[in-house]
Amino acid sequence: MSNFPIIETERLILNEQTIDDSKSILAMFSDNDVTQFYDLHFSEENEALALINSDIIRFKESKSVRWAIREKSNNNLIGSCGINRFDESNDVAVIGYELMKNSWGKGFATEAVVKVVEYSFSNQSPKLINKIEAYVMLGNTASILLLERIGFQCDGILRQHGKWKGSYHDLKVFSLLRSDFIKA
């Protein structure tokens, strides 16, 4: 892939994460409330730098597309989102998203995820996508409501499908098909 795609919404700019974002990413992923339902938790800036570098490499290799979510009004990083991986054998994209706690409840996640969905089903996507999946830990009500609000359906529960923070976790799988998206 060549140039990183930039997406704009009414209030947000989704663009490439840079090394300059490391302190903000550390702040986000070191917040216990943000990482409660997540497989990451950072305590040092070098962890944020490693994540940024990994996302840059994975984009160049056409394995994922992870955007920084920034408020247009001040260009501050308030979260990240994107395609965590492509399952090319099935034309599936797996998405994820996270926001800093002070940006919760403002509709930013919905605004960003809708645009990631649109991008994933567009000709701009580096891979043909027929289905978008999202995996949500049980109890993450805000994420479940977001996905349902934009048309995702629950496909079921994968028992003990995730392992992090020393425990196994059941995950709800949500999906949105290209055909469902086009009808909407």
Steps between C-alpha positions, in 0.01 A plus 500: 500500500613852440346807661322471830128581456367806680134504597306804617168525679316805623706511823790259444805431289617142477861483388823312556643464848848646538780476753382841630182326621686272740421694818130519414487130413678417826245712690212318330634145545617556857149598613341200674151611396601510132673161511243323720370301202820508296800278451751785538613698800807723487723632775790641294529725196711245312191273491307776321791554260513127423125499426531801267793342316318169471191673358716685244669177388172305485347775283795493259462121475122537435419304817302770682396866497498675840407867519561758767171669590549876537260780580492747211467796737841449663667203321535316833513121488194364681519136394576253226303265280522293190541165338707288737547225243376365171393138461556483125386141464147607599505870396457604864632808682519500881457847649579654836482839667579677826458852634649696784262515794443877473361440147243236600129568458541765229430284195862508379536121490184458294609778264841338447381138473235589241775647284722193549208284385443720194872486417511122547221441249631759252737466207761684710545200728818310416308171515157389383281487811172309511464488879622715788536337841543648845583300814366642827568376851185418696399793716622768257152645461611827335675315220210258451252789474723685252524199269127427517418867435690496170355170379731225625337175608619266772615171348549334837740458789844347467569340836843576647612629160722775641786471744653804664574636844542143622145389420290353221213714375177424318454726197184597316553503124315767303493527123377721220470363147565705188150411376343630826702821479407569138127455577511746791 
